[in-house]
PDB file of C-alpha atoms in Angstrom:
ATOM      1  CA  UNK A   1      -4.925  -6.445  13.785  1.00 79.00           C
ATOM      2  CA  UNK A   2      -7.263  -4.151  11.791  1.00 86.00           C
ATOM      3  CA  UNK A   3      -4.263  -3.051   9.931  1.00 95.00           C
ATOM      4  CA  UNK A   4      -4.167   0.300   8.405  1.00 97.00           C
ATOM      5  CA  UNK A   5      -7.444   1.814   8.422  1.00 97.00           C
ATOM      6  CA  UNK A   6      -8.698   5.279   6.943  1.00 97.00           C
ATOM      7  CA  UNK A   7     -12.379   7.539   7.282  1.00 97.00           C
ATOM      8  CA  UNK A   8     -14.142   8.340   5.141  1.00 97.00           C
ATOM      9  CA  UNK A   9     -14.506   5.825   2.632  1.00 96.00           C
ATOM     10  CA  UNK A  10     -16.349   8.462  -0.073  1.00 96.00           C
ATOM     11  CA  UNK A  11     -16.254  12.468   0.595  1.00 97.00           C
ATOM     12  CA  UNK A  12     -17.728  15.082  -1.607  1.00 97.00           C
ATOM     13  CA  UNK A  13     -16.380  18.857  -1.291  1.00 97.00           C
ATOM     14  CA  UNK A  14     -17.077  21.865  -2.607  1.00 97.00           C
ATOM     15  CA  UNK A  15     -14.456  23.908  -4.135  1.00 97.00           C
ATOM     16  CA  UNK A  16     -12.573  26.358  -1.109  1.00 97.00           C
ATOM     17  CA  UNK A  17     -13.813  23.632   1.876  1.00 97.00           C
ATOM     18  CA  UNK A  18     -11.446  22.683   3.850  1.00 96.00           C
ATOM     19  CA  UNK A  19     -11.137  18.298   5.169  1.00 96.00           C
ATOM     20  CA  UNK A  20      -9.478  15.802   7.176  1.00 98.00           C
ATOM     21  CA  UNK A  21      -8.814  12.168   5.517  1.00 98.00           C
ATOM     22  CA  UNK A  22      -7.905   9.858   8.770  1.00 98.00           C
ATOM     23  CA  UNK A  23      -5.344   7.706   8.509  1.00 98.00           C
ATOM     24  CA  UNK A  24      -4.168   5.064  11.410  1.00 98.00           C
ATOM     25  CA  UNK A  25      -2.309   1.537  12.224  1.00 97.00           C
ATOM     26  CA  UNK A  26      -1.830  -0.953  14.622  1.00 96.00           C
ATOM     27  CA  UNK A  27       0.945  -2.506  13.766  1.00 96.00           C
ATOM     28  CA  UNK A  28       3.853  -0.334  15.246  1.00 95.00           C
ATOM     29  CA  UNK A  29       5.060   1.025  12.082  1.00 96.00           C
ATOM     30  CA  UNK A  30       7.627   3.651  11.898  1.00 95.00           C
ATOM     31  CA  UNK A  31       6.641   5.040   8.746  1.00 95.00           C
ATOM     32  CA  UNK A  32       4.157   6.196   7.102  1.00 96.00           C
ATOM     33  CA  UNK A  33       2.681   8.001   3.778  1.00 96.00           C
ATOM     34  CA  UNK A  34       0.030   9.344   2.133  1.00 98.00           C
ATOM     35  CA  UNK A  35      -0.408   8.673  -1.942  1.00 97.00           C
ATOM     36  CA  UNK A  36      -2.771   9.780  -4.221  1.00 97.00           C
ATOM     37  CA  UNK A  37      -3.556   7.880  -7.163  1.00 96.00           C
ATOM     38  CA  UNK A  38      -4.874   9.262 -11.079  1.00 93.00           C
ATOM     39  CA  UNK A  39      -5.538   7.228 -14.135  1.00 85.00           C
ATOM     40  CA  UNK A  40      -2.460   6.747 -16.212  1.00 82.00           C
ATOM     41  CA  UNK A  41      -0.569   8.050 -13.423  1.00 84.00           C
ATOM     42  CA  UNK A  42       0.245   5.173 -10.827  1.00 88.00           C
ATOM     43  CA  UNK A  43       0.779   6.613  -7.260  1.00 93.00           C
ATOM     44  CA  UNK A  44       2.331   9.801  -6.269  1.00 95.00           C
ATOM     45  CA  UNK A  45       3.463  10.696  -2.984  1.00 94.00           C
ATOM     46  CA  UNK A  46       2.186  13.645  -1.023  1.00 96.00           C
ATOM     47  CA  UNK A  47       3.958  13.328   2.338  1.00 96.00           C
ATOM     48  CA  UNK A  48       5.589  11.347   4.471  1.00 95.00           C
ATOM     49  CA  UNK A  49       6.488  10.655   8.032  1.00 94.00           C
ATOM     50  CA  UNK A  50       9.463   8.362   9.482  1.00 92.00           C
ATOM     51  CA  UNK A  51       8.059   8.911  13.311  1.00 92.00           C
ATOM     52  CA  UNK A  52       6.245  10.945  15.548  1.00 93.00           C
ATOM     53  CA  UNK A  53       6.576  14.742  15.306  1.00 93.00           C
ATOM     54  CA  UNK A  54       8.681  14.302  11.943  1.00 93.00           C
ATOM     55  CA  UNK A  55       7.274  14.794   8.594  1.00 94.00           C
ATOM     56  CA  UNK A  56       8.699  15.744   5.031  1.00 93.00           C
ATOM     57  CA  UNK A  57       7.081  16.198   1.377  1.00 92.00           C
ATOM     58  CA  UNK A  58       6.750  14.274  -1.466  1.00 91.00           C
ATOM     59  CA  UNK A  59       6.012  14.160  -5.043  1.00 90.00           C
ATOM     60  CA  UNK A  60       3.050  16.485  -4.923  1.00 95.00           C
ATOM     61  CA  UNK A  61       2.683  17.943  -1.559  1.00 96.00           C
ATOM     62  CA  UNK A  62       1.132  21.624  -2.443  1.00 96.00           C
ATOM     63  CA  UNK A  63      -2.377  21.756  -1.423  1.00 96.00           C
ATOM     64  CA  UNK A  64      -1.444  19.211   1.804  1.00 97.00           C
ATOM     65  CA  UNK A  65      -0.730  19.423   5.254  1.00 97.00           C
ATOM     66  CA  UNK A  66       0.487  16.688   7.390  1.00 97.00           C
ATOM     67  CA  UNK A  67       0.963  15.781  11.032  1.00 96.00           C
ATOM     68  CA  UNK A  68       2.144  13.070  13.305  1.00 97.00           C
ATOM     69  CA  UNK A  69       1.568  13.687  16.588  1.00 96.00           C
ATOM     70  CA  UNK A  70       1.480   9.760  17.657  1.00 96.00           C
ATOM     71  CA  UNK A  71       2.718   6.367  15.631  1.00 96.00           C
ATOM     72  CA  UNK A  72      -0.184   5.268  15.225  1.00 97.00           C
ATOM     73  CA  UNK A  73      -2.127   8.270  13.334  1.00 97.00           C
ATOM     74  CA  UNK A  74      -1.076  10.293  10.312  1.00 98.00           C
ATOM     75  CA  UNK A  75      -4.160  12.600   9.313  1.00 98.00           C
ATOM     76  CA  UNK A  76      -3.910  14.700   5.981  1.00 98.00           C
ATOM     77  CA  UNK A  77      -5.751  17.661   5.668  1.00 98.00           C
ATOM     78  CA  UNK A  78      -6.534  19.609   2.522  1.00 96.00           C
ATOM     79  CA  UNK A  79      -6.285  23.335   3.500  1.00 92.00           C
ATOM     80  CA  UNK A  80      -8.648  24.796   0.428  1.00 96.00           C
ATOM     81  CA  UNK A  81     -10.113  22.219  -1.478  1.00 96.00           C
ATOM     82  CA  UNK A  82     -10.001  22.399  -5.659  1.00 97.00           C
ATOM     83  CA  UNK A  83     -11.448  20.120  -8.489  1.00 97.00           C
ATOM     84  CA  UNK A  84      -7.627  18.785  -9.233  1.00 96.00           C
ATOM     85  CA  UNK A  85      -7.687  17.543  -5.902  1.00 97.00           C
ATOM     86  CA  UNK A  86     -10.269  14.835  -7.166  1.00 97.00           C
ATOM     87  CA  UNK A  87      -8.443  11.265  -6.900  1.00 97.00           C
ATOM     88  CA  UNK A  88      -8.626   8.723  -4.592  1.00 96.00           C
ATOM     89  CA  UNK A  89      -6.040   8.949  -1.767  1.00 98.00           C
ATOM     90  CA  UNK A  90      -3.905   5.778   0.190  1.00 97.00           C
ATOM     91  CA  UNK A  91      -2.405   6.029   3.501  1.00 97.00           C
ATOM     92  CA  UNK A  92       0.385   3.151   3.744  1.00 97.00           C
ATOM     93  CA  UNK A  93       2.698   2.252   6.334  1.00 97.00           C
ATOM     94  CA  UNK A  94       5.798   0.064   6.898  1.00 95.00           C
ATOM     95  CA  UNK A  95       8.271  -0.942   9.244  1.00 94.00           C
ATOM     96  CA  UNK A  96      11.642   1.131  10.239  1.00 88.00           C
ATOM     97  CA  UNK A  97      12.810   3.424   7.811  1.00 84.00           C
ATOM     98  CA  UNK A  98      15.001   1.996   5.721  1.00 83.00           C
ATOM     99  CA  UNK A  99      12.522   1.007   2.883  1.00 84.00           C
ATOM    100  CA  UNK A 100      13.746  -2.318   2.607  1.00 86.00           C
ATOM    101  CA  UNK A 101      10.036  -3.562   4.173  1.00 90.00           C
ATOM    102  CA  UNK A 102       7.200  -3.724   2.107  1.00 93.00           C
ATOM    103  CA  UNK A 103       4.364  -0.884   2.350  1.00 95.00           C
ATOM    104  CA  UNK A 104       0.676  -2.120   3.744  1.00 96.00           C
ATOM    105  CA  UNK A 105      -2.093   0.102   2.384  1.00 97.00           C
ATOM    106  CA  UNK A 106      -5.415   1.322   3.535  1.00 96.00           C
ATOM    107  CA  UNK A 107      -8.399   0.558   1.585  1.00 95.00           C
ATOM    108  CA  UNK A 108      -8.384   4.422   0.057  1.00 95.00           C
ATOM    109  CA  UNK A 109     -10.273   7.358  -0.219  1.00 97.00           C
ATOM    110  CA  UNK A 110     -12.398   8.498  -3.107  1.00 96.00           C
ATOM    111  CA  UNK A 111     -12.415  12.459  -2.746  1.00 97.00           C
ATOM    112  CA  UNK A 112     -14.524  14.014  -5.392  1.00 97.00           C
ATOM    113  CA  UNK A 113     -14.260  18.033  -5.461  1.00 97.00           C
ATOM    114  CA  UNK A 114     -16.707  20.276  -7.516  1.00 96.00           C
TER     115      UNK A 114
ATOM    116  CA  UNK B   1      16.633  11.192  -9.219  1.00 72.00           C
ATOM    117  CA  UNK B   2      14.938   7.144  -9.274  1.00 81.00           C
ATOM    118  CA  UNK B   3      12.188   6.517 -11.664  1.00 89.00           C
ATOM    119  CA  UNK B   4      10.392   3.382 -13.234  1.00 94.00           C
ATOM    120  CA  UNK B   5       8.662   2.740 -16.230  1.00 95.00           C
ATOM    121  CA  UNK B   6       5.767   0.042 -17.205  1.00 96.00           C
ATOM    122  CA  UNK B   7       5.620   0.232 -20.895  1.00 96.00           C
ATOM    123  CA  UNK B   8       2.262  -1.788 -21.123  1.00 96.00           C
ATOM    124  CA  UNK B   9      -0.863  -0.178 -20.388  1.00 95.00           C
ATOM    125  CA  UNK B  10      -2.399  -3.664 -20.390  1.00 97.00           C
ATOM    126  CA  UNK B  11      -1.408  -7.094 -20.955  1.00 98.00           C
ATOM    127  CA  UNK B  12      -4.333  -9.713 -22.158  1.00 98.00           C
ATOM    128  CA  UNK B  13      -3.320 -13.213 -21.809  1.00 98.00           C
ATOM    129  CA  UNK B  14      -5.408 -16.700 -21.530  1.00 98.00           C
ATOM    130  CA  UNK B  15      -5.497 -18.695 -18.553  1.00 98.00           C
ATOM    131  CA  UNK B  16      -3.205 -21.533 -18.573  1.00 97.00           C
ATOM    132  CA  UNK B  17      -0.551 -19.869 -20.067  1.00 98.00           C
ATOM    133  CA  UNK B  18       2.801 -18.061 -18.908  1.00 97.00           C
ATOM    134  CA  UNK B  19       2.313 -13.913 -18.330  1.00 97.00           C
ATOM    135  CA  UNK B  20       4.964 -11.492 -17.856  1.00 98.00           C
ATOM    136  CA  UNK B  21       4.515  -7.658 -16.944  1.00 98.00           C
ATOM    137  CA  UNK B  22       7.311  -5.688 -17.479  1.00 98.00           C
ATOM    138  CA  UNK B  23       8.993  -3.143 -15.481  1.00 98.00           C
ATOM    139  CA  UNK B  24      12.377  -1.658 -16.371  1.00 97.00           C
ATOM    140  CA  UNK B  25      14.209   1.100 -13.723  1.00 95.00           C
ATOM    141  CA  UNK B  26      16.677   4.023 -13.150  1.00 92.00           C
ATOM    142  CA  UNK B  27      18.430   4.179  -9.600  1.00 85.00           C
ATOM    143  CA  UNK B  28      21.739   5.352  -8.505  1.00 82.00           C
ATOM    144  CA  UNK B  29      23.399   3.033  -6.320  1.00 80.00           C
ATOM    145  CA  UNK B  30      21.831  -0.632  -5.774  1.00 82.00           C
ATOM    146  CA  UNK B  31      18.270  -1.046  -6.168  1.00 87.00           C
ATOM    147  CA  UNK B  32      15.525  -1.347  -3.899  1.00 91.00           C
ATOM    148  CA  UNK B  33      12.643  -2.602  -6.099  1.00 95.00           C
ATOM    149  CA  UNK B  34       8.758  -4.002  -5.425  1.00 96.00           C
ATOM    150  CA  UNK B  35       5.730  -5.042  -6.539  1.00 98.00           C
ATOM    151  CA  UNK B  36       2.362  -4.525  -5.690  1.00 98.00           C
ATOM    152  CA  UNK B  37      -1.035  -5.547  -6.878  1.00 97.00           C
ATOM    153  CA  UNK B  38      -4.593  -4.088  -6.719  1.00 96.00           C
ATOM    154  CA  UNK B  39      -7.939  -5.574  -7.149  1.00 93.00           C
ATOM    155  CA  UNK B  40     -10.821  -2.997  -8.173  1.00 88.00           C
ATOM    156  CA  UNK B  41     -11.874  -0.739  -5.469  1.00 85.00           C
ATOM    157  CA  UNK B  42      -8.939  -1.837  -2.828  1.00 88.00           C
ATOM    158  CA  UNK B  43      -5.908  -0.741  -2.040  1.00 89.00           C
ATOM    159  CA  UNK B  44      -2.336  -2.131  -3.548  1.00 94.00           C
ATOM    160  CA  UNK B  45      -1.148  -5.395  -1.877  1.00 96.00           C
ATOM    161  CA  UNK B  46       2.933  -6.225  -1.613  1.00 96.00           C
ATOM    162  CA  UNK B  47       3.519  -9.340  -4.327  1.00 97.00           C
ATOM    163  CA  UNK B  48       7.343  -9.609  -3.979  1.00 97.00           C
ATOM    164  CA  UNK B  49      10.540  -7.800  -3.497  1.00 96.00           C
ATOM    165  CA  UNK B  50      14.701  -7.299  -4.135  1.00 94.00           C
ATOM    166  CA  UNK B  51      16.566  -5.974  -1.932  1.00 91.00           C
ATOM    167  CA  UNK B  52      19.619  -8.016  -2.738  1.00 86.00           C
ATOM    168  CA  UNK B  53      20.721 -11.428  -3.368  1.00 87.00           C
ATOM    169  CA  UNK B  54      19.094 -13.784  -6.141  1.00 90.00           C
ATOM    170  CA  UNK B  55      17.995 -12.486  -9.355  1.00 93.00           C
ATOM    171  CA  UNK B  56      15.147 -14.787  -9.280  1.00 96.00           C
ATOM    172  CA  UNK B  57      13.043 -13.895  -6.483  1.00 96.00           C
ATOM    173  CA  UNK B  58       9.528 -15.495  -5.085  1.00 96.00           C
ATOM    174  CA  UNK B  59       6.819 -14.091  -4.073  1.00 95.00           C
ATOM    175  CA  UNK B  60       2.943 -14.312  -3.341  1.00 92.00           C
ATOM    176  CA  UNK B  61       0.656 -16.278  -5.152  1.00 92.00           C
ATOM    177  CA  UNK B  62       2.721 -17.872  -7.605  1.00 95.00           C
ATOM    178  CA  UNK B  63       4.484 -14.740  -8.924  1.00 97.00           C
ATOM    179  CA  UNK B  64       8.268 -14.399  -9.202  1.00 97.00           C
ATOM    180  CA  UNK B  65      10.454 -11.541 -10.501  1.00 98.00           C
ATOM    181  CA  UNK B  66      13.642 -12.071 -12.190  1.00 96.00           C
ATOM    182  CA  UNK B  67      16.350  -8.559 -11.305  1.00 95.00           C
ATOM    183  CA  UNK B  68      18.600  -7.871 -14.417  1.00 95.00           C
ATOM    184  CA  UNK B  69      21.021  -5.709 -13.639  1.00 92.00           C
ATOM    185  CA  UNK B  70      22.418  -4.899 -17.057  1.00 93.00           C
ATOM    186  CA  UNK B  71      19.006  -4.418 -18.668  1.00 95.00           C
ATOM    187  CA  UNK B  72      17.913  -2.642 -15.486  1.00 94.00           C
ATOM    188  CA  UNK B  73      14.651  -4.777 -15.400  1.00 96.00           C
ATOM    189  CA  UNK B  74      12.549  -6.382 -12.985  1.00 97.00           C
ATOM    190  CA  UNK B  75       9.855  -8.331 -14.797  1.00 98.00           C
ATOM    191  CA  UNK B  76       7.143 -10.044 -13.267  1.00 98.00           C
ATOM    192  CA  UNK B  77       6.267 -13.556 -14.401  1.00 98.00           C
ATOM    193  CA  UNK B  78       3.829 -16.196 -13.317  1.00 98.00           C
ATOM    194  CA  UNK B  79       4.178 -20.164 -15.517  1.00 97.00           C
ATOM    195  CA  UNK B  80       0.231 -20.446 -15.634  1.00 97.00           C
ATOM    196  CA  UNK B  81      -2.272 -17.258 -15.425  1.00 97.00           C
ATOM    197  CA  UNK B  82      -5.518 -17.746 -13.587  1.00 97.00           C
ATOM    198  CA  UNK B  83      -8.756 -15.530 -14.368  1.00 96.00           C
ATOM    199  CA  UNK B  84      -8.419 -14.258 -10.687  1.00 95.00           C
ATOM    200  CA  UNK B  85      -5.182 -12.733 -11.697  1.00 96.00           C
ATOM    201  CA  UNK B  86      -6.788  -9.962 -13.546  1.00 97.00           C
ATOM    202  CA  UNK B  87      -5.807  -6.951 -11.804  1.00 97.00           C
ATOM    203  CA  UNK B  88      -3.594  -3.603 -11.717  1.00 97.00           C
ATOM    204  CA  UNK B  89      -0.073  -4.189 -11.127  1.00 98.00           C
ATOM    205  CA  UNK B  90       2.416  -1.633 -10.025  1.00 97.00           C
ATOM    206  CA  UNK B  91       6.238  -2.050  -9.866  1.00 97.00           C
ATOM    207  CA  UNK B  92       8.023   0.225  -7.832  1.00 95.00           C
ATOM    208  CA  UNK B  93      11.484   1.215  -6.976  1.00 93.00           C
ATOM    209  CA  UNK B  94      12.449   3.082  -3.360  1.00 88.00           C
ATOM    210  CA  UNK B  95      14.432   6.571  -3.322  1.00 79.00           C
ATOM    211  CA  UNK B  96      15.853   7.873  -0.470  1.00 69.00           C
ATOM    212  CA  UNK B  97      14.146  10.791   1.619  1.00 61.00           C
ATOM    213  CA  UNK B  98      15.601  14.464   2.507  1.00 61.00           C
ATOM    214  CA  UNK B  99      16.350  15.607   5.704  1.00 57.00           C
ATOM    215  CA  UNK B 100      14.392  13.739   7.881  1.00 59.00           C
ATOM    216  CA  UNK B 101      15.833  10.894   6.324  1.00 65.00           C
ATOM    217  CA  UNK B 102      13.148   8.017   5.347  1.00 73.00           C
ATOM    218  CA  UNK B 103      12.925   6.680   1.555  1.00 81.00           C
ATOM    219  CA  UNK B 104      10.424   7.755  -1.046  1.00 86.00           C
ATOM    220  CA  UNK B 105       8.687   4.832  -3.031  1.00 89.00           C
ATOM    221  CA  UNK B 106       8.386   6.287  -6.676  1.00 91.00           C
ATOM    222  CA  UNK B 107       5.550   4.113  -8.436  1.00 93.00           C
ATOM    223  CA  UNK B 108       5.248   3.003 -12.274  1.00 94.00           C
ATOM    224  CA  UNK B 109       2.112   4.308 -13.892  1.00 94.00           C
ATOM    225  CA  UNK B 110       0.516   0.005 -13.790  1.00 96.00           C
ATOM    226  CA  UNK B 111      -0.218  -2.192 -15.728  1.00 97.00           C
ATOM    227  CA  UNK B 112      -3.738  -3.702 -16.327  1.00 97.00           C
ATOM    228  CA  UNK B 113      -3.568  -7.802 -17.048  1.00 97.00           C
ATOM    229  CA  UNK B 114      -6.379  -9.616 -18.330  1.00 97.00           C
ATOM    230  CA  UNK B 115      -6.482 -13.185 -18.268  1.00 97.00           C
ATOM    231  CA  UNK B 116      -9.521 -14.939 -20.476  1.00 97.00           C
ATOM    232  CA  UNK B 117     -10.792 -17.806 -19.626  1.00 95.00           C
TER     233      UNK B 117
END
């Protein structure tokens, strides 16, 4: 099992672009979610999904879209990139829905926007 | 609405000895609570969890968390630090989702422990 996996490690953006961060797993998993994490801040969640073709918003979703059109992908786009966008972003997943299963995390990706 | 709080920033300790990282919580209802560590440049790995049950729970790696339900804390405790120990630890608590159902996982803001050799 390759776990959760997500492309592209590193991305640098220019203020307005628009992206993609790739987000998949192997492992079945109902649910999924997208963080974002800022010094002093921990990890904030953007949006989340508990199956294919349903979605809902976190923490900090404004700036984010989401889909899920299959379990095993859960792709978040940024729509018109700015500089506060700049963090380094997790894709998780977990199994069911309940959240009594523990999360398993991508290795990230750092998102620099200038 | 749930929320958790790590009142250390960092937590220096030597090797050999007992460390603690502290975590204290506000939930309605019973809590679910977590937690997680991260090594530099990966992402956070699941140390142990309470759903329900006994207050002293095990986990990975020779951590344990005791649940106290009156001091709404879930501390996180190891008997003898090693130098690989030094990471970024989060405790976190789940909140339940909207419409769609689902849960929320609300985060504490970490806690950096050193341990010295």
């Amino acid at each position: 099992n390759a776990g959760v996996t997500q492309t592209p490690k590193f991305q640098v953006l220019k203020t307005g672009q628009s992206m993609t961060l790739q987000c998949a797993q192997d492992m079945n998993h109902e649910y999924m979610s997208w963080y974002r994490q800022d010094p002093g801040m921990g990890l904030r969640l953007i949006h989340y999904s508990v199956g294919a073709g349903i979605t809902d918003q976190g923490e900090v979703p404004n700036g984010y879209n989401v889909s899920r059109s299959t379990t095993e992908d859960f792709p978040l786009r940024l729509l018109s990139a700015a500089p506060s966008q700049t963090s380094v972003y997790f894709c998780a997943s977990s199994k069911g829905t309940s959240g009594i299963n523990e999360q398993f995390f991508g290795p990230g990706t750092r998102l620099t926007v200038l | 609405a749930q929320s958790v709080a790590q009142p250390e920033d960092q937590v220096n300790v030597a090797e050999g000895n007992p460390l603690t990282v502290k975590c204290t919580y506000s939930v309605s209802g019973n809590p679910y609570l977590f937690w997680y560590v991260q090594y530099p440049n990966r992402g956070l790995q699941f140390l142990l969890k309470y759903i329900t049950g006994d207050n002293l729970v095990k986990g990975s790696y020779g951590f344990e968390a005791e649940f106290n339900k009156s001091q709404t804390s879930f501390h996180l405790k190891k008997p003898s630090a090693l130098v690989s120990d030094s990471a970024l630890y989060f405790c976190a608590v789940r909140d339940m989702g909207r419409d769609t159902g689902g849960f929320k996982t609300i985060f504490g803001a970490g806690t950096r422990l050193f341990v010295k050799a």
